[in-house]
Coordinates of C-alpha atoms in Angstrom, one line a residue:
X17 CA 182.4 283.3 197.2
X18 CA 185.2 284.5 199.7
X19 CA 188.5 283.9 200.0
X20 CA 189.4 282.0 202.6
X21 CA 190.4 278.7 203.3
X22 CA 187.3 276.5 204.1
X23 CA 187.2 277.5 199.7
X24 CA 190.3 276.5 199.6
X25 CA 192.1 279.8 199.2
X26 CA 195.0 281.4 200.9
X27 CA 194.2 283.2 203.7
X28 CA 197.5 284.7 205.4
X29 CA 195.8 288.2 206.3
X30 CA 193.2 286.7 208.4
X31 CA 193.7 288.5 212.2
X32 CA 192.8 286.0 214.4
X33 CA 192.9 282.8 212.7
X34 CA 195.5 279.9 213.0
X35 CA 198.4 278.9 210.7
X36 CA 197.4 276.6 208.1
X37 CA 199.3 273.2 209.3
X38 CA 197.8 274.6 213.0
X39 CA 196.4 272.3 215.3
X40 CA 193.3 270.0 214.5
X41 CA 190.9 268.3 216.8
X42 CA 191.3 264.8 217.9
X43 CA 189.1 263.5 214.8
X44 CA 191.2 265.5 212.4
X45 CA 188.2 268.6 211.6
X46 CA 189.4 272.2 212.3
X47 CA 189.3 273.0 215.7
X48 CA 185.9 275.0 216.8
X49 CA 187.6 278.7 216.9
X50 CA 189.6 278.1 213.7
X51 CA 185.8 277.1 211.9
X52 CA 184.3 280.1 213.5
X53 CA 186.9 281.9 212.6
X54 CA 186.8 281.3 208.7
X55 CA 182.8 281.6 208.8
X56 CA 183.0 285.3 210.2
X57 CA 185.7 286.2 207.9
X58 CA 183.7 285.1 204.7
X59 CA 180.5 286.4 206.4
X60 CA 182.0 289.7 206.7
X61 CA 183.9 289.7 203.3
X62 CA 180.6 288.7 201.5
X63 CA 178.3 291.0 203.1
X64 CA 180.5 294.0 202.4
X65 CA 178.7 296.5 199.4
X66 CA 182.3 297.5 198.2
X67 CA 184.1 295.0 195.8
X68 CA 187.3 294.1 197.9
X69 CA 190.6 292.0 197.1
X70 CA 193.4 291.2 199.3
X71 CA 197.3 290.6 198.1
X72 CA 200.0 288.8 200.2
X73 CA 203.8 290.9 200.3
X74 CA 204.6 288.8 197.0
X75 CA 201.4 290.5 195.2
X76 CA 199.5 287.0 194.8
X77 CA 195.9 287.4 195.0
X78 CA 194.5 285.8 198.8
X79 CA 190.9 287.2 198.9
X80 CA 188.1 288.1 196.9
X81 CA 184.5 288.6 197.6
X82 CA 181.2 288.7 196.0
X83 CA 181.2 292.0 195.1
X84 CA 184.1 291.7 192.9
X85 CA 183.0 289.0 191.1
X86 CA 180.0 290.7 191.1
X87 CA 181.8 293.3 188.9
X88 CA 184.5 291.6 187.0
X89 CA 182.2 288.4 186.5
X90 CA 185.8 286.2 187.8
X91 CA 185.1 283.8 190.7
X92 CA 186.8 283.4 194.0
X93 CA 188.4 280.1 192.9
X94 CA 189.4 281.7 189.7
X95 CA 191.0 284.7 191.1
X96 CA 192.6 283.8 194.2
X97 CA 196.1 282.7 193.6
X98 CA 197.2 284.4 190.5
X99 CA 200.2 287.1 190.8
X100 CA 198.3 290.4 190.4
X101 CA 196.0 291.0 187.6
X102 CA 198.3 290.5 184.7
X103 CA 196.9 288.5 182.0
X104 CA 193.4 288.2 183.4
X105 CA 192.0 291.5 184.9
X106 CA 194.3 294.0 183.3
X107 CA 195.2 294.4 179.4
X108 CA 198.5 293.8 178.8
X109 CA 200.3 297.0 177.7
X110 CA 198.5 298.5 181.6
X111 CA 199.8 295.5 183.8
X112 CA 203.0 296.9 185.0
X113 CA 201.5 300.4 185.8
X114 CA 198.5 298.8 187.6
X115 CA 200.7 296.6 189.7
X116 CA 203.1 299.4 190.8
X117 CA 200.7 301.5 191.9
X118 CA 199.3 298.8 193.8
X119 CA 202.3 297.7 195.5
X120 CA 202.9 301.0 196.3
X121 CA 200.1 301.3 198.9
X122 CA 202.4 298.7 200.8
X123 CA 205.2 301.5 201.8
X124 CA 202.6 304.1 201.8
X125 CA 201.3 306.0 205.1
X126 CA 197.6 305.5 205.1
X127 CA 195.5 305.1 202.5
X128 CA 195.8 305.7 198.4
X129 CA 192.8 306.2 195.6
X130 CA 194.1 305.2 192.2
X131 CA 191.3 304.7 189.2
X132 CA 191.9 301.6 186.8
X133 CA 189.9 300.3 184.0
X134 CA 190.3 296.5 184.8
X135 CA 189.0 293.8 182.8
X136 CA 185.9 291.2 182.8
X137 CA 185.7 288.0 182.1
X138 CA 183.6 288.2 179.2
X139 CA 186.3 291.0 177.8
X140 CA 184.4 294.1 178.7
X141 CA 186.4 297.0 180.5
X142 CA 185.3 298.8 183.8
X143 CA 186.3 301.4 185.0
X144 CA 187.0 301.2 188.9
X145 CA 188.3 303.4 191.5
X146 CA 190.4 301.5 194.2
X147 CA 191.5 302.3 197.6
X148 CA 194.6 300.4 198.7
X149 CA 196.2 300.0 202.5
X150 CA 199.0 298.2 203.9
X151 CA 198.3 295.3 206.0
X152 CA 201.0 295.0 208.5
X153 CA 202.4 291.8 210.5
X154 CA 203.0 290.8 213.9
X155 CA 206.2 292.1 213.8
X156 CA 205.0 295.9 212.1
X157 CA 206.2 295.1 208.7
X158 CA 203.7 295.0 205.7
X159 CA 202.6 292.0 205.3
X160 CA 200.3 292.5 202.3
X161 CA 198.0 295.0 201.1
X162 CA 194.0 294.9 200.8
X163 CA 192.1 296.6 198.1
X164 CA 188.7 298.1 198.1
X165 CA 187.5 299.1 194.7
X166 CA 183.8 299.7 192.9
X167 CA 182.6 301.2 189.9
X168 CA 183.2 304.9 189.0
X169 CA 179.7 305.6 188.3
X170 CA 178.7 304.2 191.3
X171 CA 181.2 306.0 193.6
X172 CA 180.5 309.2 191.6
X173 CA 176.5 308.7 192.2
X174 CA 177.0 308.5 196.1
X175 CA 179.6 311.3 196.0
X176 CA 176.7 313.5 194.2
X177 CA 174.0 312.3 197.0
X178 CA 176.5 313.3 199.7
X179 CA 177.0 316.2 197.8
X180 CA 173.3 316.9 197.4
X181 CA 172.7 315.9 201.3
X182 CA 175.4 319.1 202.6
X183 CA 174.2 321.2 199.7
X184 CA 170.7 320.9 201.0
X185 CA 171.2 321.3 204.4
X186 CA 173.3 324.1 203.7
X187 CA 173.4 326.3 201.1
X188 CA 169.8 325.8 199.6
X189 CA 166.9 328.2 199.5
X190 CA 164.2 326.4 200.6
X191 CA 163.4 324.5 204.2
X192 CA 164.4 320.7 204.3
X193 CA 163.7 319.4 207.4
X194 CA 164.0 315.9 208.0
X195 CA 161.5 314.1 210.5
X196 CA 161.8 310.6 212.3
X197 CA 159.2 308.5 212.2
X198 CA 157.7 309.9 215.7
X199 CA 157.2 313.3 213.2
X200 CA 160.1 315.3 215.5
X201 CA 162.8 317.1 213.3
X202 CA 165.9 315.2 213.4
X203 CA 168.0 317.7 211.0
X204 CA 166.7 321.1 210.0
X205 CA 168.4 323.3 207.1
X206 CA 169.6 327.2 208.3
X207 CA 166.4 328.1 205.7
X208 CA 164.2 325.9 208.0
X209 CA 165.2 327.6 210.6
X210 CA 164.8 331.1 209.8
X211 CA 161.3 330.4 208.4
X212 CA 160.9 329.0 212.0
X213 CA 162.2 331.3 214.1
X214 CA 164.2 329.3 215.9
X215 CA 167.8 327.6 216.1
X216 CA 168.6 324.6 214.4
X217 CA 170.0 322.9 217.1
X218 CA 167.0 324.2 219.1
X219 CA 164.3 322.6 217.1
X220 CA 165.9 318.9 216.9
X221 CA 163.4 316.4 219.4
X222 CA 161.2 319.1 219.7
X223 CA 157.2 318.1 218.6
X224 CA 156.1 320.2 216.1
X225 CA 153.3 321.7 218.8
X226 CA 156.1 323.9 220.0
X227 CA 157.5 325.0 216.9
X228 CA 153.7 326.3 215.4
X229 CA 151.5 328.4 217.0
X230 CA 148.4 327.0 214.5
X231 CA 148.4 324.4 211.3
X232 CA 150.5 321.6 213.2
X233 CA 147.4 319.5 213.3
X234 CA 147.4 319.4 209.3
X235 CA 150.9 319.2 208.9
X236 CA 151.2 315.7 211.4
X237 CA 148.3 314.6 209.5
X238 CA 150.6 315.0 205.8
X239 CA 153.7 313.5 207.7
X240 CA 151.6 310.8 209.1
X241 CA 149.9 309.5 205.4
X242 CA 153.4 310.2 203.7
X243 CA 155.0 307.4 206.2
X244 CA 152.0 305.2 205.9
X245 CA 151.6 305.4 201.8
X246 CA 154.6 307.5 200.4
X247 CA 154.8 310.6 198.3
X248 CA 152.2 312.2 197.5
X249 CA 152.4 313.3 193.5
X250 CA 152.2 317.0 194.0
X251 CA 153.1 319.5 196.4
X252 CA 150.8 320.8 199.1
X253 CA 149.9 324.2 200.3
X254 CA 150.3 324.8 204.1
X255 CA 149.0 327.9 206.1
X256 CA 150.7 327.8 209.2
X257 CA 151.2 330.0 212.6
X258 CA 154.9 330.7 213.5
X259 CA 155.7 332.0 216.7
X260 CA 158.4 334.7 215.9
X261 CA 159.8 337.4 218.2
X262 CA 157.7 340.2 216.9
X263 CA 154.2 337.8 217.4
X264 CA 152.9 335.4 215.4
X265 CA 152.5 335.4 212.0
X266 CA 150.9 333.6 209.7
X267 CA 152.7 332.3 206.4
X268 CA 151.6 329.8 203.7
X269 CA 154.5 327.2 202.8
X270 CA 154.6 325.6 199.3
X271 CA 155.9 321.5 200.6
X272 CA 156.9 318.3 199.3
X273 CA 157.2 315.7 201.0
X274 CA 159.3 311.7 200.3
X275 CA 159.3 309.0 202.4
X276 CA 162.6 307.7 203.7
X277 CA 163.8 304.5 203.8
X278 CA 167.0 302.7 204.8
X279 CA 168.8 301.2 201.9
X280 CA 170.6 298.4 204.1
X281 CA 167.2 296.3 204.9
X282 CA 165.7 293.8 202.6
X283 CA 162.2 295.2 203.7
X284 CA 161.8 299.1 202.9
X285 CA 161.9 300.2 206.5
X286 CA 160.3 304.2 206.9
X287 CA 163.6 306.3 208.7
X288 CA 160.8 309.5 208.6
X289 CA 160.0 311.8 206.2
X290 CA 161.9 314.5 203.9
X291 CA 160.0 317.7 204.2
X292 CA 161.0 320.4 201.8
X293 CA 159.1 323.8 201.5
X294 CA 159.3 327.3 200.3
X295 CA 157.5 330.6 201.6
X296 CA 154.4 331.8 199.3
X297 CA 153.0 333.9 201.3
X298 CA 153.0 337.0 199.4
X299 CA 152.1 335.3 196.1
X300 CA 149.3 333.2 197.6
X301 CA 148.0 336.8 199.3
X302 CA 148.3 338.4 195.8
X303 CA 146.5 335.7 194.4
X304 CA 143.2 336.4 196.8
X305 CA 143.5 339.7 196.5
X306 CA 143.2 339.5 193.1
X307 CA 140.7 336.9 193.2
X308 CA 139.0 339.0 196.0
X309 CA 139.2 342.0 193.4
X310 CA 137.7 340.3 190.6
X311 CA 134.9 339.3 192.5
X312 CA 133.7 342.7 194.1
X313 CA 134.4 343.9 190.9
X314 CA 131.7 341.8 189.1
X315 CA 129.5 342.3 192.2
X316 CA 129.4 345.8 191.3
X317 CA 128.8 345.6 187.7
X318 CA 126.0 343.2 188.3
X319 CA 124.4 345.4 191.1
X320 CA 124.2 348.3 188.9
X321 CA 122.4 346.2 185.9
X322 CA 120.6 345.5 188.3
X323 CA 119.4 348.7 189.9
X324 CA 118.9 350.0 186.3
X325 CA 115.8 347.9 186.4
X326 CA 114.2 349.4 189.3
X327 CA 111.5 351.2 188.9
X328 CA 111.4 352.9 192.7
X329 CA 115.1 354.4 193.5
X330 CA 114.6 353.6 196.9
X331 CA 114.6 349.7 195.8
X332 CA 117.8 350.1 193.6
X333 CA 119.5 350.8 196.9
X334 CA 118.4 347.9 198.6
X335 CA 119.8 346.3 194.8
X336 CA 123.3 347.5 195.8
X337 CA 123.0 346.6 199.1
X338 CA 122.1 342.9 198.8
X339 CA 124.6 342.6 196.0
X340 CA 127.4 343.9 198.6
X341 CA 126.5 341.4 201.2
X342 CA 127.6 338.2 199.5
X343 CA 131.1 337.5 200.4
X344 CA 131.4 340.6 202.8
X345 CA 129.4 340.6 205.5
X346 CA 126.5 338.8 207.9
X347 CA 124.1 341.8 208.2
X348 CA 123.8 345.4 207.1
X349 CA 121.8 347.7 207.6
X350 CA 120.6 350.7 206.1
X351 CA 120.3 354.4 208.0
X352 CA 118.9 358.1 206.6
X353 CA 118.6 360.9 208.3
X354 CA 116.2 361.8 209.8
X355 CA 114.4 365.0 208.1
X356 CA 116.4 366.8 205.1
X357 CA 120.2 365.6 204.0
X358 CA 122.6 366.8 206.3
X359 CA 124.6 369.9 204.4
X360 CA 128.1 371.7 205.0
X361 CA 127.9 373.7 208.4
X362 CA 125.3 371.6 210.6
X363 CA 127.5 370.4 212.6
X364 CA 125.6 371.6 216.0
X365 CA 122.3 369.9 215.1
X366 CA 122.3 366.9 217.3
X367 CA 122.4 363.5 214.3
X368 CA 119.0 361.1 214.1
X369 CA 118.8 358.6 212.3
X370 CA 115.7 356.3 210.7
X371 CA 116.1 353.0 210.2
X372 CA 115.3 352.5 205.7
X373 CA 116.8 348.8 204.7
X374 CA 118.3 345.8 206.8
X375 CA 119.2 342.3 206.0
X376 CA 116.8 340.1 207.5
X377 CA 118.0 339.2 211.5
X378 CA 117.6 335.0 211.6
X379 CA 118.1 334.1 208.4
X380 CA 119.5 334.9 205.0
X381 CA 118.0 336.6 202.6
X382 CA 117.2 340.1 201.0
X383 CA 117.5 343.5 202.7
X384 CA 113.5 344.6 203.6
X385 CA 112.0 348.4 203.5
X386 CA 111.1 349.0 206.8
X387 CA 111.0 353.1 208.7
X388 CA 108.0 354.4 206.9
X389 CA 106.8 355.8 210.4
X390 CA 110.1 357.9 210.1
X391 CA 110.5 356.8 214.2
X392 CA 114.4 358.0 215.1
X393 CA 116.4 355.3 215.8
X394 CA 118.0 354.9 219.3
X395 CA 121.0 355.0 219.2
X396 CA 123.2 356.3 221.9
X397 CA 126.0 358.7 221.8
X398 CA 129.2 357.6 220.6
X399 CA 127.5 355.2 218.6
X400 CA 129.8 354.4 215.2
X401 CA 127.1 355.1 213.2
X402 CA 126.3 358.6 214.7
X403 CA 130.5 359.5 214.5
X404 CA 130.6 358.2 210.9
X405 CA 127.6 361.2 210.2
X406 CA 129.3 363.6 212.2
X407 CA 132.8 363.0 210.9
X408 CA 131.4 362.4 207.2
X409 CA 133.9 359.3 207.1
X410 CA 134.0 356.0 207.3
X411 CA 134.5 354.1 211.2
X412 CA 135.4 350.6 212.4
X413 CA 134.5 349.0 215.3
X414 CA 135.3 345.8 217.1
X415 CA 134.0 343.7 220.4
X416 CA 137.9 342.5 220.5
X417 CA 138.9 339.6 222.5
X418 CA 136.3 339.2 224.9
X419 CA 133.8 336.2 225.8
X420 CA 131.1 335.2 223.4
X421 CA 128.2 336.6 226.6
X422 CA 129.9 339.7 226.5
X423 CA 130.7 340.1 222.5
X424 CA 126.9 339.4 222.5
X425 CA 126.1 342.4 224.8
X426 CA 128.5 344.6 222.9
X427 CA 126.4 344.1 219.5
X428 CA 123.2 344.4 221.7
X429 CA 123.9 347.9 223.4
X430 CA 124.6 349.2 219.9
X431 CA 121.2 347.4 218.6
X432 CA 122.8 344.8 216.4
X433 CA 122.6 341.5 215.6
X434 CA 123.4 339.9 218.9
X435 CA 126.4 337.7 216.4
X436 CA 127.7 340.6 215.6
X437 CA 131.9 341.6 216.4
X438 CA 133.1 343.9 213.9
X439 CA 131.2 346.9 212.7
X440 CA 131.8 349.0 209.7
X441 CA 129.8 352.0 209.1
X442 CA 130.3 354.1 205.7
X443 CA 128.7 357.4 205.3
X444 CA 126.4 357.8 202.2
X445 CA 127.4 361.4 200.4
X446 CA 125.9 362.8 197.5
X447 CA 125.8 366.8 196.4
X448 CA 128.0 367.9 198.7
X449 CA 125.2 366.3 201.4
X450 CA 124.9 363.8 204.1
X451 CA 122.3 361.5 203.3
X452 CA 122.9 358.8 206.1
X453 CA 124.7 355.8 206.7
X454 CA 125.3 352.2 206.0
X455 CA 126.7 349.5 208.2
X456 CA 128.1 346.4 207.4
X457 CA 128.8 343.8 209.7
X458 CA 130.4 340.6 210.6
X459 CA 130.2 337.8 213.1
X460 CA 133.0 335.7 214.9
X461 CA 133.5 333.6 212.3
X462 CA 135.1 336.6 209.8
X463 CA 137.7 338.4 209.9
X464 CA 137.9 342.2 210.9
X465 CA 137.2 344.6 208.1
X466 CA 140.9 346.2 206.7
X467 CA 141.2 348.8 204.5
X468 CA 140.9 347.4 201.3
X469 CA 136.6 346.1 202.8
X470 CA 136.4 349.6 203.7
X471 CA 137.3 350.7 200.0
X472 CA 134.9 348.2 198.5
X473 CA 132.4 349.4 201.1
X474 CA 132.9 353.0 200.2
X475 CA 132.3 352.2 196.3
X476 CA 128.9 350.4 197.2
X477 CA 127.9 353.7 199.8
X478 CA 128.4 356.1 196.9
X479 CA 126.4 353.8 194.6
X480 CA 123.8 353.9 197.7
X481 CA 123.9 357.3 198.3
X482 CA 122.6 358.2 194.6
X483 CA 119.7 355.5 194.2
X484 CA 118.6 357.7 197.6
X485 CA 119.2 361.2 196.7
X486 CA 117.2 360.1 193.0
X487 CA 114.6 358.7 195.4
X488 CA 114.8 362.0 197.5
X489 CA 114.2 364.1 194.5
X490 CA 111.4 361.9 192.6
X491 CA 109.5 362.0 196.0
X492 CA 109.8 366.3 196.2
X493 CA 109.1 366.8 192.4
X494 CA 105.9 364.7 190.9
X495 CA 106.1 363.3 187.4
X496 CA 104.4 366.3 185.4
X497 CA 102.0 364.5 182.7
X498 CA 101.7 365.9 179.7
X499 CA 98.6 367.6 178.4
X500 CA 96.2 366.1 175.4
X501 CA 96.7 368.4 172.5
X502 CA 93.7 370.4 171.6
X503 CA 91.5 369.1 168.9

């Protein structure tokens, strides 16, 4: 209950309020602004989450609120009126030192912090830390003094969350950004906005649509269920577009994300979200490639027990081939050259090529025999596939960023799959000799091939290329049967 004199306490430090033989209404009640008066002043000492006590120039005790008996367990009516906190709140042997350094705050110049281990009413000891002013009369001179106090632990708790709050947004080395409720940043970390690419006063109000190029639509979704159901229990990964000044790139962030809510309504009430995040881009691309590795790896173990089990060489190709396909490309297809390998030194005999394998056109499925009429395909100069022959290496080729009608006529004028944007074609060596080629390809949907495909493609052409020369070879020398031995 408060101190004040509707309770029956002293009240001689309230501001505004009249003396206490001041005037009455006609029917003998307080007057209406003395009333309202008292109510505000124990409204406002009640309500306040700090323990506070109030002490006239004589060091009696005039106020105390709910908080402090909160803590010390001692009532309003029990506390207010007794001369300091001798024999009550305070052992014995620490009474004189308590109520000196007290008093003290009276002739002081603003504020003083003292810590005292006072005493509750069931005996206990708590340890508080106080913060004592002057309060000064009409006439400037003190008049009494009011004390503030709460628990250590408690002040030490909120000191480590401030703490924690600047270290965060300061020192730590991961993004916290925090977002209000309409998902805009409201505070952003220096990490934040680095990972960003942009100022941290710059990014404050902004929407999120500005600050990423692509992955906004997942991360407004996360923001969105985090202020509708909290936290969720472990962190999520994030591949996002940042717009930077060299171009965008595109970076996968590690985040967490908690729900904030203010601590001063009686209904949890969502401030926003605390989004905190680190960069794993480079382990997450480590990851796949390794992943990525493994895979083509086993791919390529499998083909070969595979193509052991052919009977025809020429089918063992088609073995690799297939076995290449999954996970790498849409469509490949299969070229040799027309008429014997091509050898050191040919370079001026014009390149044909005969169509020998290709992945069926509308559907999935296995790569078909086809080119047993030997017909050259036509292909017109420049083609990638007649370069990667001539140069002996391995070519790329891409529609680029052009419309879907024209990407289609690209693929078309090279007679490919009509889907197809990004060409690789690998040249099939074996015995020092050309043997043809092999193109992989991919549709709009994949990305373009990088050097690590054209590796992988590479290991499945010189697999390729030695099914065909074996083929080659069975095909020039007959099987020679043995001859019955002679009776």
């Amino acid at each position: 209950m408060s101190a004040s004199r509707r309770s029956g306490t002293t009240d001689e430090l309230g501001p505004d309020e009249p003396e206490r033989d001041g005037p009455q209404s006609h029917d003998g009640s307080d007057g209406p602004e003395d009333s309202g008066g008292s109510d505000l002043l124990a409204a406002l000492l009640d309500g306040m989450d700090a323990a506070l006590c109030a002490f006239d120039a004589d060091g009696v005790v005039t106020h105390w609120n709910r908080e402090a008996e909160r803590i010390l367990g001692w009532t309003a009516a029990e506390a207010v009126g007794r001369h300091g906190f001798a024999g009550w709140a305070v052992r014995s042997a620490d009474a004189e030192d308590v109520q000196a350094r007290l008093m003290s705050a009276m002739h002081a110049p603003g504020r003083q912090v003292h810590e005292f281990a006072l005493v509750t009413k069931d005996g206990g000891r708590v340890l508080v830390r106080t913060q004592s002013a002057a309060v000064r009369g009409p006439d400037g001179k003190p008049a009494g003094l009011y004390c503030a106090f709460s628990e250590v632990h408690a002040q030490i708790d909120l000191e480590r969350s401030i703490a924690l709050s600047e270290a965060l947004f300061e020192d730590a080395s991961w993004g916290v950004v925090l977002v209000d409720a309409d998902l805009r940043p409201a505070v952003v970390n220096a990490h934040a906005a680095r990972a960003l690419g942009i100022g941290r006063t710059s990014a404050l109000g902004r929407p999120l649509g500005e600050l990423l190029a692509q992955g906004v639509e997942e991360l407004e979704s996360a923001l969105t269920h985090v202020l509708a159901e909290g936290a969720p229990p472990a962190p999520a990964e994030m591949w996002v577009t940042v717009r930077v000044p060299e171009g965008e790139q595109r970076r996968c962030w590690r985040s967490g994300f908690v729900r904030l809510a203010s601590p001063l309504a009686e209904e949890p009430v969502p401030l926003g979200v605390g989004w905190l995040f680190q960069d794993v881009t480079e382990a997450k691309q480590g990851e796949q490639e390794s992943a990525l590795l493994r895979f083509r790896t086993n791919q390529l173990h499998r083909a070969a027990r595979a193509a052991a089990e052919c009977e025809d060489a020429a089918e063992a190709a088609t073995v690799h081939l297939d076995f290449a396909l999954a996970g790498f490309a849409d469509h490949a297809l299969l070229d040799r050259v027309a008429g014997a390998p091509r050898a050191e030194g040919d370079e001026a005999v014009p390149v044909r090529l005969v169509r020998l394998a290709a992945t069926p056109a509308g559907a999935p499925g296995p790569s078909l025999l086809s080119g047993a009429a030997g017909l050259p395909l036509r292909y017109e100069e420049g083609h990638p596939a007649l370069t990667c022959v001539e140069r002996a290496g391995t070519v790329r080729a891409d529609a680029g960023t052009i419309p879907a009608e024209q990407a289609r006529e690209w693929a078309l004028a090279r007679q490919w799959p009509e889907d197809a944007v990004h060409g690789l074609c690998v040249v099939l060596r074996s015995r020092g000799r050309t043997l043809g080629v092999v193109t992989f390809l991919r549709g709009a949907g994949r990305s373009r091939f990088e050097r690590a495909d054209a590796a992988y493609a590479e290991d499945v052409a010189v697999r390729i290329a030695a099914a065909l020369d074996l083929a080659e070879a069975v095909r020039e020398k007959p099987a020679v049967r043995e001859k019955p031995a002679e009776q």
